[in-house]
PDB file of C-alpha atoms in Angstrom:
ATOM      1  CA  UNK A   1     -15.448 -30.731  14.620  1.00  0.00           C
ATOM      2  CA  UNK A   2     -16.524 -27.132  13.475  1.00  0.00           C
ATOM      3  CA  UNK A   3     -15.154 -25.608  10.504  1.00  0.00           C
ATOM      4  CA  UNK A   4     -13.004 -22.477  11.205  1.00  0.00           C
ATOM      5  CA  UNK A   5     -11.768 -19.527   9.734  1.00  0.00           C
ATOM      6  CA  UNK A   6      -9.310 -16.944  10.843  1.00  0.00           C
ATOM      7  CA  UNK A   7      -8.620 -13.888   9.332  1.00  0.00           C
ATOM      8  CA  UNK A   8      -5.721 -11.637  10.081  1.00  0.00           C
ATOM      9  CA  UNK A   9      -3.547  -8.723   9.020  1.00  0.00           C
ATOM     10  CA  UNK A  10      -0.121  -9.897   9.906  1.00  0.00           C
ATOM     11  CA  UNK A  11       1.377  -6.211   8.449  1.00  0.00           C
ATOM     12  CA  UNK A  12       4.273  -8.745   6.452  1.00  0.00           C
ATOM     13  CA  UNK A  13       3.991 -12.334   6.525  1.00  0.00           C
ATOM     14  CA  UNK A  14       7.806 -13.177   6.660  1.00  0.00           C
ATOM     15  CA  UNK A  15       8.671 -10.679   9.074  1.00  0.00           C
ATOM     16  CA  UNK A  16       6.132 -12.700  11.684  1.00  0.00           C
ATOM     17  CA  UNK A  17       6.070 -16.292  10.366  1.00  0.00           C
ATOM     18  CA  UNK A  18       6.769 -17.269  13.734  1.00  0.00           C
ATOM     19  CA  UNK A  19       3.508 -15.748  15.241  1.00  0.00           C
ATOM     20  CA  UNK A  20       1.812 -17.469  12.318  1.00  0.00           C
ATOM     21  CA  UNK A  21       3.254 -20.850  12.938  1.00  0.00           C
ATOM     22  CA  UNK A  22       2.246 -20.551  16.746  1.00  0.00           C
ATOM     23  CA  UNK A  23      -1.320 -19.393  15.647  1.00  0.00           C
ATOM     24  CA  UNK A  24      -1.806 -22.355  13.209  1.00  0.00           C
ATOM     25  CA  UNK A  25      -0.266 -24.741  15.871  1.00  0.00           C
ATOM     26  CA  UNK A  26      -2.190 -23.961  19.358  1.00  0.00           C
ATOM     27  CA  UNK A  27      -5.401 -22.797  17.249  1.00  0.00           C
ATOM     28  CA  UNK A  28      -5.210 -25.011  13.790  1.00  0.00           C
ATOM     29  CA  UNK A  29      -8.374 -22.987  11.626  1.00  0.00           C
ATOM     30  CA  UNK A  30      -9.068 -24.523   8.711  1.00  0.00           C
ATOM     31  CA  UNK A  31      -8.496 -21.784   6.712  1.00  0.00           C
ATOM     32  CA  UNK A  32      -6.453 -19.108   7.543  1.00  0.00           C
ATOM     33  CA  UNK A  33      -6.755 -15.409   5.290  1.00  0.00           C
ATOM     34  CA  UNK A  34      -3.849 -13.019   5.819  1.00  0.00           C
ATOM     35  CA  UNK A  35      -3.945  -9.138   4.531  1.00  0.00           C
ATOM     36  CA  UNK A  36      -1.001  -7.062   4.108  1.00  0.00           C
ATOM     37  CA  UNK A  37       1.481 -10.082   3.772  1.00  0.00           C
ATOM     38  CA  UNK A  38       3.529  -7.264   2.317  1.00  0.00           C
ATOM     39  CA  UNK A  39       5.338 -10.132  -0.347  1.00  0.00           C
ATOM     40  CA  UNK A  40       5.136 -10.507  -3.889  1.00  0.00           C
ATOM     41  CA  UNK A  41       3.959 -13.870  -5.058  1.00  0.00           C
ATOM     42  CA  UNK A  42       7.112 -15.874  -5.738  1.00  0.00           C
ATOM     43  CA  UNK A  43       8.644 -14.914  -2.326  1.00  0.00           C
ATOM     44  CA  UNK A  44       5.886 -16.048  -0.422  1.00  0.00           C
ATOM     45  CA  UNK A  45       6.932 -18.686   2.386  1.00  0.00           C
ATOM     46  CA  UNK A  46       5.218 -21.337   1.179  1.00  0.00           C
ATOM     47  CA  UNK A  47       7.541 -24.284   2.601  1.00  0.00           C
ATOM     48  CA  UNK A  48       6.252 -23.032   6.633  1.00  0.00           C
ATOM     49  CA  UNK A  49       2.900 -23.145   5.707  1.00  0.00           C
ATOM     50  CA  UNK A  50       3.239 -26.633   4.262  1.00  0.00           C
ATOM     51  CA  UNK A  51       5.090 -28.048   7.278  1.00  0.00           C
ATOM     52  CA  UNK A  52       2.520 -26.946   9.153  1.00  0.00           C
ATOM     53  CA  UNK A  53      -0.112 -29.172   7.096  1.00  0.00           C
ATOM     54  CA  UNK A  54      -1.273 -26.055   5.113  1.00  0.00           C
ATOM     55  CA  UNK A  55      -0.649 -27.694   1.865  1.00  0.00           C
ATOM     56  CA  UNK A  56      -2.914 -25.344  -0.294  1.00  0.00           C
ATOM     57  CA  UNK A  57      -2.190 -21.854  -0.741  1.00  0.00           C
ATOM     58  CA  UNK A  58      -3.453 -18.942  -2.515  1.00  0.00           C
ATOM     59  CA  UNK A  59      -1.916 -15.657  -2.862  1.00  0.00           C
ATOM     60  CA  UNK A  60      -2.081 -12.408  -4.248  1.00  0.00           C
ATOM     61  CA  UNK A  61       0.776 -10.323  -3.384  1.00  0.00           C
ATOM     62  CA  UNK A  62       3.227  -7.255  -4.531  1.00  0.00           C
ATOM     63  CA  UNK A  63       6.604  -6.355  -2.985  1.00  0.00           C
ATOM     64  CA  UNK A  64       6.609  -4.238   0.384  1.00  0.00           C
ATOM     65  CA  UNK A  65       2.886  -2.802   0.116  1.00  0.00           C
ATOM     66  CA  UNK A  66      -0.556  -4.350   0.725  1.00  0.00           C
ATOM     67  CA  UNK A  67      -1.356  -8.265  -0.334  1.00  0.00           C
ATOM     68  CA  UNK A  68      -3.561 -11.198   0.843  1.00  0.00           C
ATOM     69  CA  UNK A  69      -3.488 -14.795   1.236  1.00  0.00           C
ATOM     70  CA  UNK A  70      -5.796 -17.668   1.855  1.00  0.00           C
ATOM     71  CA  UNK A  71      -3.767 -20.801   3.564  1.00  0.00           C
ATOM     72  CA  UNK A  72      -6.138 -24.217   4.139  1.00  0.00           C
ATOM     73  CA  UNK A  73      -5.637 -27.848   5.313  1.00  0.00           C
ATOM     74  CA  UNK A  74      -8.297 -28.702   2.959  1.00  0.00           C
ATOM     75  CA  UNK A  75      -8.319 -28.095  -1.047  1.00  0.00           C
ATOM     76  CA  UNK A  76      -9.270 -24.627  -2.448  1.00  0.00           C
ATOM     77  CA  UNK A  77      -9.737 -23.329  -5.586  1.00  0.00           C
ATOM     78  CA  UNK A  78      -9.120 -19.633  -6.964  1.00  0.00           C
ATOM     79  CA  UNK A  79     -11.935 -17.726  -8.247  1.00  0.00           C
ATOM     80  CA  UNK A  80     -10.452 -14.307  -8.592  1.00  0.00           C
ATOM     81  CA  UNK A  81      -8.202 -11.617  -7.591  1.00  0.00           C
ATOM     82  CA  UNK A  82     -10.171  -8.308  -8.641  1.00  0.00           C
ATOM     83  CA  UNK A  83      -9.017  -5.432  -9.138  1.00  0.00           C
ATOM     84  CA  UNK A  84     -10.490  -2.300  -7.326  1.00  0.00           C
ATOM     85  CA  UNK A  85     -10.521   1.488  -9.019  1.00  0.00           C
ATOM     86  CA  UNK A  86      -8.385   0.147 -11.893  1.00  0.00           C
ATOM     87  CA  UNK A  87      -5.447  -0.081  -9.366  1.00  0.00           C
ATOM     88  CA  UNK A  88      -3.044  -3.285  -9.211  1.00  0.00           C
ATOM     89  CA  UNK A  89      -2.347  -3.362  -5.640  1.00  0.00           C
ATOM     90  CA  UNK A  90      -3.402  -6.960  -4.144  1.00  0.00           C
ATOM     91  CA  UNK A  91      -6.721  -6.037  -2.044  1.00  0.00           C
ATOM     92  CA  UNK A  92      -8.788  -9.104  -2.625  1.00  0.00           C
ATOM     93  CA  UNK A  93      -8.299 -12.607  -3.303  1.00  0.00           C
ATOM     94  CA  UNK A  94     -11.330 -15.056  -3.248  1.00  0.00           C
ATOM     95  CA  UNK A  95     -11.359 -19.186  -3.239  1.00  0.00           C
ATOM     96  CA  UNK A  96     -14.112 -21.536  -3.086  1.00  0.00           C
ATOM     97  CA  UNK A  97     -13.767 -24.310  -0.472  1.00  0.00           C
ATOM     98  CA  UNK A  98     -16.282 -27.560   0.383  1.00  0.00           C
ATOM     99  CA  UNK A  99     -17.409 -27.659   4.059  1.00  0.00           C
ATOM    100  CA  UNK A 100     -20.304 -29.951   5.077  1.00  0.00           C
ATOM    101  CA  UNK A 101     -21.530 -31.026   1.737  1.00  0.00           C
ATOM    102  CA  UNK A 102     -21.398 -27.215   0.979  1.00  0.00           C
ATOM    103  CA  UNK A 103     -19.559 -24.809  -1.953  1.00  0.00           C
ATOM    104  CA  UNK A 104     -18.458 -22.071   0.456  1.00  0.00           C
ATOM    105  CA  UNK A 105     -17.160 -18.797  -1.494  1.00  0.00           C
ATOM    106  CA  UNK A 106     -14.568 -17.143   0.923  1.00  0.00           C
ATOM    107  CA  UNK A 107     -13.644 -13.568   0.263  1.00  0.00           C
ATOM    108  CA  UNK A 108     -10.298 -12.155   1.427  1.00  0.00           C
ATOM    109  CA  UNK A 109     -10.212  -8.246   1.496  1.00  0.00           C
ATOM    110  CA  UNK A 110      -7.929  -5.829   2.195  1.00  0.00           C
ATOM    111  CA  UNK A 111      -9.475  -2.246   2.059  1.00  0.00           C
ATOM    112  CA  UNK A 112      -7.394   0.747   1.616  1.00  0.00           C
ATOM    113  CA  UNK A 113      -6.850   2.814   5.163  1.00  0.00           C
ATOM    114  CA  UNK A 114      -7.419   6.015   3.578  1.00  0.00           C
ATOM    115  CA  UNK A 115      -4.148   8.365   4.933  1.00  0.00           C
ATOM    116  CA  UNK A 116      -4.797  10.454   7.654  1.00  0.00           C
ATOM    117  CA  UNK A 117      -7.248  13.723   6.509  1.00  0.00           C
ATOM    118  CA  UNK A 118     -11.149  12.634   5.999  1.00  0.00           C
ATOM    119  CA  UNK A 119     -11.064  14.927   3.008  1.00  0.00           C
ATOM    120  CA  UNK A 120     -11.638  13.115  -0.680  1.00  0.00           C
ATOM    121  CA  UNK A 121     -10.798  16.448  -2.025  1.00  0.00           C
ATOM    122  CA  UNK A 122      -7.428  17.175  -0.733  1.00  0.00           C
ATOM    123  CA  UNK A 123      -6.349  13.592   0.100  1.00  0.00           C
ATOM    124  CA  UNK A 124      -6.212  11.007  -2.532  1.00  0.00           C
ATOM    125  CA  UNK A 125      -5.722   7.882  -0.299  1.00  0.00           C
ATOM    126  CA  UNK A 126      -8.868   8.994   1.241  1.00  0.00           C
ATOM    127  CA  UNK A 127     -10.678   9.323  -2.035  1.00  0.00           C
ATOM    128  CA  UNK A 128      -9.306   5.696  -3.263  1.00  0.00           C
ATOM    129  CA  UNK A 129     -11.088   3.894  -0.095  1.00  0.00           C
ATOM    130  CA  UNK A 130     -14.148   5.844  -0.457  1.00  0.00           C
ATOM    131  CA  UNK A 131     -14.334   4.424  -4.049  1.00  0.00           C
ATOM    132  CA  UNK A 132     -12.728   0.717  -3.096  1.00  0.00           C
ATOM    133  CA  UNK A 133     -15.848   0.839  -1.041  1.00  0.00           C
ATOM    134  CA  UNK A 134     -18.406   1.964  -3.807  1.00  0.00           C
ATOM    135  CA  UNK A 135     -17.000  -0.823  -5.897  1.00  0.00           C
ATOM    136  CA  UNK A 136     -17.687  -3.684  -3.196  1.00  0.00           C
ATOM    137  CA  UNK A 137     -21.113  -3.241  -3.384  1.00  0.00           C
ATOM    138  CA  UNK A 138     -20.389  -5.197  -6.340  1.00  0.00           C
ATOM    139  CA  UNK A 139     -19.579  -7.901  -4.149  1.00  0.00           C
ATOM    140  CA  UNK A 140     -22.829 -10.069  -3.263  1.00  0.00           C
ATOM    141  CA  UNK A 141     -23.302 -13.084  -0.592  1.00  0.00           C
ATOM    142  CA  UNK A 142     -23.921 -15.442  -3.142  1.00  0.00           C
ATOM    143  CA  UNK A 143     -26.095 -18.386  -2.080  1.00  0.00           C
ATOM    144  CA  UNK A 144     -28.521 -21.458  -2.882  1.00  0.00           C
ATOM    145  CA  UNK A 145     -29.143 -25.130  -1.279  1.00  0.00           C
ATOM    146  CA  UNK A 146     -25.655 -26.165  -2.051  1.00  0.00           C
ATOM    147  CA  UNK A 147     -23.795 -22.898  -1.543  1.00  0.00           C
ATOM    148  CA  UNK A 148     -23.018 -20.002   0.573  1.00  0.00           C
ATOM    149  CA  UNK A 149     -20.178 -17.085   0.562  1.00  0.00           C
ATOM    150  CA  UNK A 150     -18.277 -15.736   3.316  1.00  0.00           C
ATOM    151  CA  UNK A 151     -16.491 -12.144   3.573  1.00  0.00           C
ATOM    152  CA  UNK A 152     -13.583 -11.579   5.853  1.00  0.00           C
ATOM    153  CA  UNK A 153     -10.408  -8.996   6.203  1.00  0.00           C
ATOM    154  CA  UNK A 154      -8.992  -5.529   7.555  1.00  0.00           C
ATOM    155  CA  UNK A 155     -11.490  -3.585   5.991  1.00  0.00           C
ATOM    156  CA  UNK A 156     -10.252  -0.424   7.971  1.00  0.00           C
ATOM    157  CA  UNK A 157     -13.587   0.687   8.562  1.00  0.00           C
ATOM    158  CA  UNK A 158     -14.884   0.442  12.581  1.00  0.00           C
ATOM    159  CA  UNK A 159     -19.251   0.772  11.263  1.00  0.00           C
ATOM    160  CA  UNK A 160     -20.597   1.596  14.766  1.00  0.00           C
ATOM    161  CA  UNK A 161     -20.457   3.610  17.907  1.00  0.00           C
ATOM    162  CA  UNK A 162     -19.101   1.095  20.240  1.00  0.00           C
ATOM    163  CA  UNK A 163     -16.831  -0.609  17.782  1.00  0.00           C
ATOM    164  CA  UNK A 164     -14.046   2.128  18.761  1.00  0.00           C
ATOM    165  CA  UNK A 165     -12.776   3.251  21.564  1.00  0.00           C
ATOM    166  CA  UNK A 166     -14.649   6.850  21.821  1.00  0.00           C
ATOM    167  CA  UNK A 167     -17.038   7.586  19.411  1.00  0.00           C
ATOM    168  CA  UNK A 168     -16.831  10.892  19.807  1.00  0.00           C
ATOM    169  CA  UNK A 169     -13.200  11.774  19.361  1.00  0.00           C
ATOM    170  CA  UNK A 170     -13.340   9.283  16.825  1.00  0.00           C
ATOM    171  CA  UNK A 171     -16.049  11.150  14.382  1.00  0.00           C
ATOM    172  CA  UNK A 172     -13.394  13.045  12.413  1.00  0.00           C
ATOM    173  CA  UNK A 173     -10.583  10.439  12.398  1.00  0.00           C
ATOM    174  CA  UNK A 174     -10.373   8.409   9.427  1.00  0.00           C
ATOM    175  CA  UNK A 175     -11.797   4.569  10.361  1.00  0.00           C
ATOM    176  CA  UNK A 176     -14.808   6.395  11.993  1.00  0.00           C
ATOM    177  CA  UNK A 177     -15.822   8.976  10.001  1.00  0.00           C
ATOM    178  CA  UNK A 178     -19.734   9.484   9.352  1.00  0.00           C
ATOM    179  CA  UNK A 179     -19.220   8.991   5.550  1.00  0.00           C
ATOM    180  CA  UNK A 180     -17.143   5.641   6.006  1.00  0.00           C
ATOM    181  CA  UNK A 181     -19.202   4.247   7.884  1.00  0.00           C
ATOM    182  CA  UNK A 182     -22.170   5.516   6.103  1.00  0.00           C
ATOM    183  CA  UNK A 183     -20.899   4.157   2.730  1.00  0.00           C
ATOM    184  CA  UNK A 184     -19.768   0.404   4.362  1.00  0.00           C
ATOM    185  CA  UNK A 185     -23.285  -0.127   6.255  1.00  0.00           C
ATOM    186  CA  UNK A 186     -24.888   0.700   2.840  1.00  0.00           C
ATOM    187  CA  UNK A 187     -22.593  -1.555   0.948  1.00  0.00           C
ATOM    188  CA  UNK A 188     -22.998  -4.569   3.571  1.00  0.00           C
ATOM    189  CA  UNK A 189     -26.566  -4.290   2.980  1.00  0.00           C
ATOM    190  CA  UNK A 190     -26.457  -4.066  -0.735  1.00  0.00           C
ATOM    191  CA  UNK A 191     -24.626  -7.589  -0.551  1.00  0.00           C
ATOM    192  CA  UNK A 192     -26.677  -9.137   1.337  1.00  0.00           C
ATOM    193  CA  UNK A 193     -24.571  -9.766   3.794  1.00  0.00           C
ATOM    194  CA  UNK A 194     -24.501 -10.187   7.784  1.00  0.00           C
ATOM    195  CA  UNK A 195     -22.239  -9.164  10.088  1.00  0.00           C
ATOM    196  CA  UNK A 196     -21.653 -12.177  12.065  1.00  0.00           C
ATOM    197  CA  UNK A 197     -19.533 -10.597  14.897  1.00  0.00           C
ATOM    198  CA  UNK A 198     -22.025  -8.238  15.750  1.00  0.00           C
ATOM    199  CA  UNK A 199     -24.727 -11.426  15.317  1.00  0.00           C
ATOM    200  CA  UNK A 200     -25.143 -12.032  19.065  1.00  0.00           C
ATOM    201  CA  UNK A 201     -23.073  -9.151  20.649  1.00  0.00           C
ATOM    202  CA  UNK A 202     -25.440  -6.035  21.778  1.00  0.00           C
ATOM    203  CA  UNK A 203     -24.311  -3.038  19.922  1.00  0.00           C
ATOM    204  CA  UNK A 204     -23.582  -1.505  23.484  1.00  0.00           C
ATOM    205  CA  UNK A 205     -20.747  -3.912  23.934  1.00  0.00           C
ATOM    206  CA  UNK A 206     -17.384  -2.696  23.301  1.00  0.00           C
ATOM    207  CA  UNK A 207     -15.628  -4.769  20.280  1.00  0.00           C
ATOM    208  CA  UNK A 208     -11.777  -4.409  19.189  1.00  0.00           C
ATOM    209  CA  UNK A 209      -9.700  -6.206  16.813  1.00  0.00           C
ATOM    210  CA  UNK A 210      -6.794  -3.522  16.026  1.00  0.00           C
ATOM    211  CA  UNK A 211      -4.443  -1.605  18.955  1.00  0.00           C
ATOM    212  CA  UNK A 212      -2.190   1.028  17.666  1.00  0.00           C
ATOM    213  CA  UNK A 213       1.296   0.695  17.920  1.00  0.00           C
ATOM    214  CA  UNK A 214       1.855   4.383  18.664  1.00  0.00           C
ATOM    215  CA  UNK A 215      -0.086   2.970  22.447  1.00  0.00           C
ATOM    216  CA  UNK A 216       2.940   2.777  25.043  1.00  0.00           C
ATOM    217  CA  UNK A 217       0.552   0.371  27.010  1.00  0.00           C
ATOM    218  CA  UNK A 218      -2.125  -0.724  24.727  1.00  0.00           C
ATOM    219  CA  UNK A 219      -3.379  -3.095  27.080  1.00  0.00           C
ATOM    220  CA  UNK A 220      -3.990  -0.487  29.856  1.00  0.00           C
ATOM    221  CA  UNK A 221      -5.264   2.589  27.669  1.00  0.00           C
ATOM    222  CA  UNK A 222      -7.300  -0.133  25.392  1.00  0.00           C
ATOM    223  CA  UNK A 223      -8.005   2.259  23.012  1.00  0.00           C
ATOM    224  CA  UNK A 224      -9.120  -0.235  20.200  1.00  0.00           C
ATOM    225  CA  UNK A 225     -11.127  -0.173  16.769  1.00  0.00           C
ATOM    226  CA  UNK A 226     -13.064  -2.893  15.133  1.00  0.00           C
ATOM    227  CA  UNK A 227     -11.412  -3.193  11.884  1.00  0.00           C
ATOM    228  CA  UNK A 228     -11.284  -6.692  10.920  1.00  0.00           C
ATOM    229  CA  UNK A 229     -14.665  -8.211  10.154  1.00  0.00           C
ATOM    230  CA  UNK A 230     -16.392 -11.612   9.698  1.00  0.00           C
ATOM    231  CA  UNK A 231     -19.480 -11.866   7.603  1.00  0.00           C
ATOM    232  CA  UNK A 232     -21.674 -14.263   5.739  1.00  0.00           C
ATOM    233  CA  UNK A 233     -24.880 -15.161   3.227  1.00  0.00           C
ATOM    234  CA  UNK A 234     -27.540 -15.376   5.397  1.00  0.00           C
ATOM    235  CA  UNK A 235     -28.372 -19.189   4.531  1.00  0.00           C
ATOM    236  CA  UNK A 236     -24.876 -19.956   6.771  1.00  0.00           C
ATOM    237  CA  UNK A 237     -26.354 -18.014   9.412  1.00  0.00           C
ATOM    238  CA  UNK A 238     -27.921 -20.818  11.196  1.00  0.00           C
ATOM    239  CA  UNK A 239     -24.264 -23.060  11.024  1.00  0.00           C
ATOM    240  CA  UNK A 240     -22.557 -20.187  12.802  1.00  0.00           C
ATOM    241  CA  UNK A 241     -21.015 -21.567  16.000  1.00  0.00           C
ATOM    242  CA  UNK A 242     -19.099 -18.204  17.211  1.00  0.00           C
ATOM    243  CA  UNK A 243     -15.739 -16.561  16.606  1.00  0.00           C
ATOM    244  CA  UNK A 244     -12.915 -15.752  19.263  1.00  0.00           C
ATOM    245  CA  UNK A 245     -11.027 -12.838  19.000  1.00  0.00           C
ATOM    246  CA  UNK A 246      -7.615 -13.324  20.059  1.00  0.00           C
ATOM    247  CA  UNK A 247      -6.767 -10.189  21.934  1.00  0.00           C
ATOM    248  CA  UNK A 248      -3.504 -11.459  23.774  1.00  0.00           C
ATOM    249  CA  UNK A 249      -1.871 -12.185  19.948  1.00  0.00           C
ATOM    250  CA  UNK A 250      -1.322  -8.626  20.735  1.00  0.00           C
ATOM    251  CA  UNK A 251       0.977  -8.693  23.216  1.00  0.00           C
ATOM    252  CA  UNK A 252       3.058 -11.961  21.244  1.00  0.00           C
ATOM    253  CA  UNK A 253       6.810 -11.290  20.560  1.00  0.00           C
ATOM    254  CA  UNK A 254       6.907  -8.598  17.058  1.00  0.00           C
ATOM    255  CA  UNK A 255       3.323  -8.653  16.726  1.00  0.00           C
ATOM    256  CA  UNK A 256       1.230  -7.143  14.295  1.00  0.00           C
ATOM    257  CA  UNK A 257      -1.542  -4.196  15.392  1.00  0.00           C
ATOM    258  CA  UNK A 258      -4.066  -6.343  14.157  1.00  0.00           C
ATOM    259  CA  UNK A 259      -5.149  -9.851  16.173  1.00  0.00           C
ATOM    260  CA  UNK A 260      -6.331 -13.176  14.704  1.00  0.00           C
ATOM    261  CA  UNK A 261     -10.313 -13.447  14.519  1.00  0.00           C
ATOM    262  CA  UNK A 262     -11.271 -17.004  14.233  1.00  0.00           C
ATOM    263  CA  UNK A 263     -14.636 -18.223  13.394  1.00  0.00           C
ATOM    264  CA  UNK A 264     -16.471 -21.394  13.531  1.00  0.00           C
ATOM    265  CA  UNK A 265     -19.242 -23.317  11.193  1.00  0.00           C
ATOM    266  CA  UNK A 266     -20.941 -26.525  12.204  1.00  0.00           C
ATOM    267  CA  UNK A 267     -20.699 -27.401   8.634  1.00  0.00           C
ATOM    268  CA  UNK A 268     -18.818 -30.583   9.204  1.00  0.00           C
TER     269      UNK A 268
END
């Protein structure tokens, strides 16, 4: 059996439990990352996860803003939960777990969205995820015989042309803009790392893992942005056995904007 990982912003964990209990029941990953579980750290519902066979749990919460978790049916181990632009508000949370005789460092990000004007100057939220991204390329796919890191979350940036909706009315919203995606592409490749959804999808090909809920049909007008990404070292590149994106999660009862992405390893 492959291993699996699924990463998803849920936009509050207790609010849609019950679309995370039916994700972790029909599609079972082996580890599961959450952003904005919106839930500070002794609220967190760890007695579902646990029923479900998640018995080891990670989290790095606050109350009503931001947050991540890493859930797995296999032990994990914290490694840290860094702070960003001297700010204490949850973003990242990373764990080390064994798959196929390996030491797999798993990074769980959640990158600022950056408000609404592309300006750094007269919007601060914008300035904050310009520099959240500066300080990532701090972040490196760290990697030997034994090892290998993976890099997963809502990191609110869509990198290339086809991985929104229309490029061109896109340019000058924030997700899209030329210096965003400027700034992540450099920091992916200061890392080291590879952007596995894009591995064996042509650039051409439209990609979506976020719908807005301000869509009265987002199914029919499908206007979409990649937001949530998977990456890895470049040694786990040949293990890589796909990833589904689970576009009808969408449409689930209370859903969140974002959909599960679940990837697969033959590491076991």
């Amino acid at each position: 059996m492959p291993f699996s990982i699924a990463t998803w912003n849920i936009n509050s964990v207790r609010l849609r439990m019950p679309i995370v209990e039916r994700l972790l029941v029909e599609h079972a990953p082996d580890v599961l990352c959450l952003q904005e579980t919106k839930v500070p750290d002794e609220l967190f519902p760890e007695k579902a996860f646990r029923k479900l066979g998640y018995e080891h749990i990670a989290f790095h919460g606050q109350k009503g803003y931001h947050g991540v978790a890493t859930v797995a049916r296999r032990p994990i181990e914290v490694v840290e939960k860094r702070r960003f632009c001297e700010i204490e508000d949850s973003r990242h949370l990373s764990v080390t777990v064994r798959a196929g005789g390996k030491a797999i460092l798993l990074h769980n990000f959640y990158v600022p969205a950056g408000g609404d004007e592309p300006d750094p100057v007269i919007n601060r939220k914008f300035k904050h995820k310009l520099d959240f991204v500066a300080e990532m390329n701090a972040i490196r796919a760290e990697h030997d015989e034994v090892s290998g890191s993976v890099l997963v979350g809502d990191l609110n940036i869509a990198p290339l042309e086809h991985d929104v909706w229309s490029h061109k009315q896109l340019l000058n919203v924030v997700s899209h803009t030329p210096v965003e995606t400027e700034n992540f592409e450099a920091m992916r490749l200061a890392g080291n790392w590879v952007d596995l959804m894009r591995l064996n999808i042509p650039h051409e090909q439209k990609l979506y893992t976020w719908w807005s809920y301000r869509a009265q049909d987002w199914q029919a007008s499908d206007r979409g942005r990649r937001l949530d990404h998977v990456w890895s070292s470049p040694n786990l590149v040949p293990d890589f056995a796909g990833y589904e994106i689970l576009r009808l999660a969408r449409g689930w009862e209370r859903p969140s904007d974002h959909v599960p992405v679940i990837a697969r390893f033959d590491l076991d």
